[in-house]
Structures are given as structure tokens and as C-alpha cells.
C-alpha positions as MATLAB code, in Angstrom:
seq = 'MKLLATAADPATVITQIRLLAPLQAWQQGAPDRSLQVRAWHLCTDTDLAQADVLVLQRPVHARAWGLLRRMQASGGRVVVDMDDLLTEPAPGLQAHAQLRAPASQAALRGCLAAADRITVSTPRLGERLAAMPGLPQGWQAVPNHGFDGGLQAGGARQGAWPTLLLASSDRVALGPLAEALRALQAAPDGPRVVAVGPVAQDLAAAGVACQARPLMPRADFLRLAASLPDPVALIPVGDTPFDACKSAVKFYDFALLGIPVLASDRPPYSDAIAHGQEGWLLADAAPAWQQALQQLQAAPEAGHALAQAAQARVRSTRLLAHSAAAWGDVIAGLPVRTQPARPAAWPARAWRDIMARLRQANRDRLARRSRRG';
ca = [
      17.072   14.656   12.133;
      17.460   14.519    8.399;
      15.609   11.747    6.512;
      16.299   10.717    3.197;
      13.325    8.527    1.813;
      13.542    6.218   -1.336;
      11.672    4.350   -3.189;
      11.740    2.616   -6.837;
       9.035    5.334   -7.840;
       8.251    7.749   -5.114;
       5.001    8.927   -7.239;
       3.490    5.489   -6.762;
       0.184    5.583   -4.414;
       1.700    2.992   -1.860;
       4.689    5.676   -1.562;
       2.223    8.310   -0.812;
       0.307    6.019    2.030;
       3.515    4.604    3.474;
       6.369    7.340    3.621;
       5.648   10.947    1.778;
       2.389   11.440    3.914;
       3.044   10.714    7.445;
       6.773   11.754    7.300;
       5.744   15.453    5.809;
       3.399   15.298    8.352;
       6.180   13.913   10.881;
       8.204   17.406    9.552;
       6.145   19.680    9.679;
       6.351   22.362   12.748;
       9.783   20.914   13.624;
      12.381   23.234   12.088;
      15.110   20.530   13.218;
      13.551   17.772   11.112;
      13.849   17.698    7.381;
      12.830   15.470    4.653;
      14.428   14.740    1.101;
      12.651   12.176   -1.185;
      14.710   10.513   -3.901;
      14.043    7.488   -6.562;
      16.158    5.025   -6.231;
      18.004    5.787  -10.059;
      18.356    9.608   -8.404;
      19.955    9.229   -5.231;
      23.396   10.129   -5.398;
      26.382    9.963   -2.385;
      25.939   13.799   -1.886;
      22.242   12.892   -0.534;
      23.349   10.021    1.264;
      26.038   12.171    3.239;
      23.353   14.813    4.319;
      20.848   12.541    5.637;
      21.332   10.650    8.998;
      18.645    8.162    8.441;
      17.959    6.305    4.645;
      14.237    4.678    4.488;
      14.121    2.235    2.014;
      10.297    1.209    1.022;
      10.305   -2.241   -0.401;
      14.166   -2.698   -1.816;
      13.557   -5.259   -4.053;
      16.526   -3.782   -6.690;
      20.173   -3.999   -5.914;
      20.444   -0.220   -6.101;
      18.670   -0.203   -3.512;
      21.121   -3.019   -1.406;
      23.908   -0.645   -2.884;
      22.101    2.330   -1.074;
      21.867    0.819    2.121;
      25.696   -0.514    2.266;
      27.025    3.159    0.902;
      24.626    4.595    3.671;
      25.415    2.289    6.781;
      29.505    2.580    5.748;
      29.309    6.043    6.396;
      27.835    5.585    9.590;
      23.953    6.420    8.984;
      21.080    4.502    9.649;
      18.865    2.538    7.405;
      15.205    1.736    7.569;
      13.251   -0.635    5.640;
      10.353   -0.578    5.121;
       7.561   -3.210    4.196;
       3.798   -3.155    3.252;
       3.611   -6.622    1.678;
       5.109   -9.922    2.273;
       7.519   -9.253   -0.722;
       9.684  -12.329   -0.135;
       6.437  -14.421   -0.775;
       4.414  -12.684   -3.580;
       1.101  -14.287   -4.462;
       1.100  -15.453   -7.787;
      -1.782  -13.008   -9.080;
       0.875  -10.168   -8.697;
       1.142   -7.926  -11.801;
       4.916   -8.191  -10.874;
       5.004  -11.546   -9.641;
       8.103  -12.771  -11.871;
      10.052  -10.063  -11.009;
       9.554  -10.194   -7.342;
      10.103  -13.930   -7.782;
      13.598  -13.259   -9.366;
      16.629  -14.428   -7.646;
      17.928  -10.769   -8.240;
      15.131   -9.464   -6.528;
      14.617  -11.700   -3.770;
      18.796  -11.348   -2.761;
      18.310   -7.599   -2.914;
      15.421   -7.453   -0.190;
      16.942  -10.424    1.970;
      19.785   -8.889    1.961;
      18.276   -5.463    2.544;
      16.277   -6.996    5.572;
      19.094   -8.602    7.444;
      21.510   -5.431    7.803;
      18.375   -2.969    8.332;
      18.842   -0.959   11.312;
      15.443   -1.031   11.623;
      12.630   -2.803    9.815;
       8.903   -1.142    9.815;
       5.909   -2.979    8.802;
       2.016   -2.210    8.253;
       0.832   -4.778   10.645;
       2.055   -7.185   13.118;
       1.165  -10.055   11.595;
       3.321   -8.926    8.240;
       6.302   -8.416   11.051;
       5.926  -12.187   12.575;
       6.167  -13.784    9.539;
       9.081  -11.858    8.191;
      10.407  -12.479   11.605;
       9.788  -16.206   11.665;
      12.321  -16.886    8.445;
      15.630  -17.605    8.864;
      18.273  -15.144    8.562;
      16.053  -12.229    9.255;
      16.249  -10.092   12.226;
      13.672  -10.924   14.983;
      12.815   -7.042   15.984;
      10.123   -4.864   13.789;
       7.791   -2.003   14.316;
       4.765   -1.102   13.242;
       3.663    1.833   11.622;
       0.024    1.640   10.444;
      -1.504    2.417    6.928;
      -4.039    5.394    6.934;
      -7.252    6.120    5.693;
      -7.410    9.137    3.187;
      -9.595   11.684    5.022;
     -10.915   14.247    2.193;
     -13.624   15.251    3.591;
     -16.006   13.068    1.455;
     -19.063   11.050    2.396;
     -21.011    8.598    0.411;
     -24.437    9.487   -0.425;
     -27.234    8.055    1.604;
     -28.997    4.588    1.481;
     -32.399    3.837   -0.836;
     -35.340    2.297    0.268;
     -35.647   -1.157   -1.802;
     -32.975   -0.173   -4.490;
     -30.134   -2.314   -4.878;
     -26.512   -0.848   -4.034;
     -24.350    0.144   -6.127;
     -21.432   -2.961   -5.594;
     -17.993   -1.815   -5.966;
     -14.757   -3.681   -6.419;
     -10.937   -2.223   -6.795;
      -7.847   -3.951   -7.120;
      -4.237   -2.788   -8.205;
      -3.426   -6.734   -9.093;
      -5.693   -9.605  -10.183;
      -8.164  -10.730   -7.737;
      -9.275  -14.560   -6.421;
     -13.317  -14.104   -5.968;
     -13.858  -17.447   -4.891;
     -17.737  -17.634   -4.429;
     -18.268  -13.904   -4.712;
     -18.611  -14.574   -8.653;
     -21.079  -17.597   -8.128;
     -23.302  -14.751   -6.153;
     -23.068  -11.798   -8.262;
     -24.105  -14.036  -11.024;
     -27.113  -15.490   -9.296;
     -28.516  -11.827   -7.991;
     -27.553  -10.254  -12.051;
     -29.761  -13.435  -13.434;
     -32.648  -11.258  -11.687;
     -33.827   -8.553  -14.174;
     -33.371   -5.876  -11.653;
     -30.133   -7.453  -10.367;
     -27.351   -5.215   -9.082;
     -24.866   -2.853  -10.676;
     -21.485   -3.838  -10.227;
     -18.461   -0.928  -10.412;
     -14.937   -2.853  -11.143;
     -11.665   -0.290  -10.946;
      -8.386   -1.889  -11.865;
      -7.559   -5.733  -12.839;
     -10.617   -6.856  -11.105;
     -12.777   -6.187  -13.769;
     -11.080   -8.817  -15.923;
     -11.541  -11.159  -13.233;
     -15.340  -10.026  -13.032;
     -15.964  -10.981  -16.716;
     -13.921  -13.800  -17.113;
     -16.184  -14.949  -14.033;
     -18.954  -14.259  -16.447;
     -19.983  -11.288  -14.045;
     -21.795   -8.239  -15.503;
     -19.756   -4.646  -14.237;
     -18.869   -1.563  -15.726;
     -14.817   -1.551  -15.554;
     -12.741    1.638  -14.956;
      -9.292    1.575  -14.850;
      -6.771    2.254  -12.257;
      -6.880    5.833  -10.798;
      -4.810    8.432   -8.034;
      -6.269    7.332   -4.634;
      -7.929   10.767   -4.496;
      -9.921   10.802   -7.740;
     -10.728    6.913   -6.797;
     -12.130    8.247   -3.732;
     -14.523   10.828   -5.276;
     -16.161    8.224   -7.593;
     -16.505    5.886   -4.771;
     -18.208    8.413   -2.878;
     -20.147    9.736   -6.190;
     -21.897    5.692   -6.734;
     -25.397    5.816   -5.975;
     -25.559    4.031   -2.060;
     -22.409    1.968   -2.732;
     -21.449   -1.155   -1.010;
     -17.603   -2.114   -0.869;
     -16.991   -5.856   -1.504;
     -13.186   -7.445   -0.600;
     -12.670  -11.242   -1.556;
      -9.056  -11.736   -0.180;
      -7.396  -14.902   -1.296;
      -5.753  -17.683    1.336;
      -2.181  -16.712    0.932;
       0.127  -15.881    3.666;
       0.595  -12.791    0.954;
      -3.236  -12.015    1.725;
      -3.144  -11.994    5.029;
       0.129  -10.215    5.533;
      -1.618   -7.384    3.732;
      -3.041   -4.278    5.027;
      -6.875   -3.178    5.461;
      -6.468    0.181    4.076;
      -8.891   -0.237    1.933;
     -11.216   -0.749    4.644;
     -10.089    2.744    6.430;
     -10.800    4.276    3.385;
     -14.334    3.260    2.477;
     -15.204    3.637    6.073;
     -13.915    7.410    5.981;
     -16.415    7.911    2.847;
     -18.871    6.427    4.995;
     -19.354    3.102    2.593;
     -20.139   -0.212    4.448;
     -17.830   -2.881    3.798;
     -18.476   -6.630    3.193;
     -15.324   -8.637    3.174;
     -14.138  -12.267    3.319;
     -13.525  -13.551    6.964;
      -9.690  -13.819    6.717;
      -6.872  -11.710    7.551;
      -6.085   -8.851    7.206;
     -10.352   -7.787    7.333;
     -10.625   -9.885   10.045;
      -7.968   -8.280   11.902;
      -9.288   -5.319   11.297;
     -13.444   -5.439   11.103;
     -15.571   -5.815   14.260;
     -18.087   -8.997   12.465;
     -21.791   -7.143   12.715;
     -20.718   -3.819   14.307;
     -18.286   -2.402   11.365;
     -18.698   -4.448    8.617;
     -19.618   -8.289    7.676;
     -17.057  -11.077    7.336;
     -18.466  -13.278    4.814;
     -17.102  -16.809    5.075;
     -16.072  -18.373    1.202;
     -19.657  -19.637    0.772;
     -21.901  -18.409   -2.362;
     -25.057  -18.387   -0.062;
     -23.228  -16.177    2.429;
     -22.770  -13.210   -0.085;
     -25.601  -13.399   -1.669;
     -27.845  -13.604    1.514;
     -26.024  -10.775    2.720;
     -26.232   -8.065   -0.423;
     -29.941   -9.323    0.128;
     -29.771   -8.382    3.420;
     -28.624   -4.758    2.678;
     -31.469   -4.276   -0.200;
     -33.926   -5.039    1.807;
     -32.509   -3.212    5.025;
     -30.357   -0.546    3.711;
     -30.186    1.181    7.184;
     -27.753   -1.554    8.228;
     -25.406   -0.969    5.971;
     -25.539    2.491    6.726;
     -25.320    1.818   10.872;
     -22.183   -0.703   10.172;
     -20.322    1.745    8.195;
     -21.043    4.955   10.846;
     -19.353    2.406   13.367;
     -16.782    2.057   11.379;
     -15.883    5.726   10.524;
     -15.789    6.300   14.213;
     -13.150    4.111   14.744;
     -10.865    4.519   11.895;
     -11.170    8.148   13.051;
      -9.646    7.741   16.407;
      -7.170    4.730   14.969;
      -6.446    5.184   11.162;
      -5.531    8.537   10.562;
      -2.782   10.503    9.241;
      -1.891   11.822   12.336;
      -1.369    8.005   13.557;
       0.963    6.820   10.901;
       3.024   10.295   11.372;
       3.083    9.564   15.054;
       4.279    5.924   14.727;
       6.938    7.023   12.015;
       8.184    9.682   14.808;
       8.273    6.387   17.631;
      10.195    4.623   15.009;
      12.852    7.606   14.211;
      13.564    8.681   17.881;
      14.370    5.225   18.585;
      17.394    5.041   15.956;
      20.895    5.289   17.646;
      22.673    7.938   16.287;
      25.194    8.375   13.393;
      28.446    6.275   14.735;
      30.628    9.000   12.956;
      30.236   12.002   11.144;
      28.796   11.967    7.271;
      31.240   11.938    5.110;
      30.932   11.744    1.040;
      32.203    9.104   -1.460;
      35.701   10.148   -2.721;
      35.230   12.414   -6.100;
      35.772    9.806   -8.622;
      33.111    7.453   -7.285;
      30.635   10.062   -6.477;
      31.099   12.141   -9.849;
      30.509    7.950  -11.652;
      27.399    7.730   -9.748;
      26.248   11.285  -10.133;
      26.743   10.697  -14.325;
      24.854    7.312  -14.270;
      22.082    8.793  -12.460;
      21.661   11.485  -14.994;
      21.800    8.977  -17.972;
      18.863    6.901  -16.089;
      16.767    9.768  -15.635;
      17.303   10.722  -19.585;
      16.410    6.988  -20.582;
      13.145    7.098  -18.542;
      12.381   10.623  -19.555;
      12.894    9.548  -23.239;
      10.801    6.073  -22.731;
       8.222    8.121  -21.115;
       8.079   10.013  -24.197;
       7.780    7.505  -26.468;
       4.740    5.769  -24.194;
       2.979    9.293  -23.973;
       3.320    9.392  -28.325;
       1.901    5.740  -28.371;
];
């Protein structure tokens, strides 16, 4: 089986989580399996002709839709992978306007409607997509996995405040958590808050003092989290369909580090965490967050027990091997090619190859300009 995995940018964290790491694990040790990875703008007719299955991640561009049509026209199969409810993007997303654009939505919905299989990060996301008019009912869950790099956070310190950690790649609806943090920091010995990514701006705007850190690669972020004194992860969740359909991958990562998690009592974390056993799910009320944090300060062993239980379950259900096995089930269930692969006629193929090289040259030029500042 020959797979061609494509994304807007294969170097992003979400592409590493959803496609590259699990598909590379699926491929290992099986000489009859191969994996090729391409950005959409570099994918050629030859790439398509050499593959049995095309995997499109988050196909929100006409270029991805074109790849799907050309692959299916040659008899190949197409899987569309979705980790977020991009048909209903939340207002806080950095790319909200781009995702809401009619061209993006047309490409996305066209790909979803035509795909041979849709893979999703959670059943809740699959059910939401299946309920939309014009989209297929069938989907298959490929869960996200925690990053198991062998790191472990430091132990709890009796009587001291834990280090409170928030991280996001987009803006965050803090809700009553901000009020709780302001109240705790009003005391002379209030807790230290570390914020990674755009959530630092949200905390500052809400009057919460924090140490801001930029977004960073996943492995670097987890090393930072493990290095903090007695870290506790705080995960507020917005009340939108987009938020509910996200994956609880932050919980998986923190659990494997041995970091206790306090999250909003709504999906996806209410789907993933057994309250009081593997973490705490908190209501949208400042006293609930404030009291929970005060409890962890007074009894740090409670947070340690939550983290240990969460780590045990994530190790048994949400490691890379589990995601790779789910991908294996998806691929094994696809129909075979309807006809041998045939590359496009040479004039069209040559033209698309030239355009791919020009697009890459332009991207390289823009990257050099960005580095020069």
C-alpha cells in the first residue's frame, strides 16, 4: 500500500500529530507499505500516480480539492482528515476570516462530500460533520496521541503555590478563570502564571500577571512544562460547537508528563477526564476555580494522585501506537484502486510541475525576506 499524505504545511505541529508520526509508525516494519509526504503546492501528478491512497489534511484550499479530483479520476482513493470543526470555526481562531471565506468553505465541503473516507480526531466531531446537509454519514475515528518523550514533571512542594500553566495556539475565552486568578494574585504570595502562545495576551487584557512565552515546537513546550516547579495545567474551554469538537490532546500530553489538569466542565475535556480521579472539571464560576487551586496548594498530594491516575490511563489508550493502529484500520478498510494509476498527459503534467516549482521559489523568497526582518 502506497500512501501520499498532504497538508498545507507538513511541518506544523498538528500535521506531525495527525499524519506524520502515526503514519510513519504504521509504515515501519512492513516492506509492502510506503509513505510520501508533500505540501499541497508541491504535489505533482507523478506523486498522485505513484500512490494508492491520498490523505488530505484540513483541505480548505482549492488546490487540495483539485488534488482530490485528479486522484479519484485516476482510480485512486482519498481520505480527508479532520481534527477540528473547520466548517464552523470559532471567532477566536487566528485564521477565522480565512476559514470562513466562501472559497475555503467550498473547497472543504467539496472534499468532505467526495472523500472515500473521513477520519476525525473525536466521535463528537464525526457526528457533528455527519449531521450537516450534503456531507456523508460515514466517518472513522483516529484519536490523537500524547507525546511520550520520557519526561516527568517535578514533585509537588508542600505549602507552596504550584506554577499555573496555560498554553494555546489561538485566543482563549478565559471566562471566570481570569477573575479567580486576579483574586489569588491579589495576595502578596499569589501564584505564578506561565502562559505560552496567544493566551498570554488574553491574560494580560484580563488583568492577570503572567510570564509570557512564545509558541514553540511540541517537544520544546513539553520540556518547558516539565521544568516548571510543581506545574498545574489550566485549560479553560469556550462554549461553541468548535470548542466541543476539539481533541483533548493537551490533557494527554500533560498526563504523560505527570502534570495535573484543571479544565472547564465541558467537551472535549468532560469526554476525556474522569472528574475527581484523573483531573478536575470545573464549572463556569470564579469560586470553583479559586477553591480548586487553593485545595491544590493546601494538599499537593491530591494533584499528584490525579496526575498518576491520568498518566496510567493515557498510557493504556492514547499513545502513538494507538493512533497508528487506528490509521491501519482506516487504510485496511479502503477499497482497492479501480484501475492502474496513470499520470496525466505530459503537457498538463509539465505545466503543473513548473507551477509547483515557481510556488516553492516564491515561498523561499518570502521566508528569506521574513528572516531579514
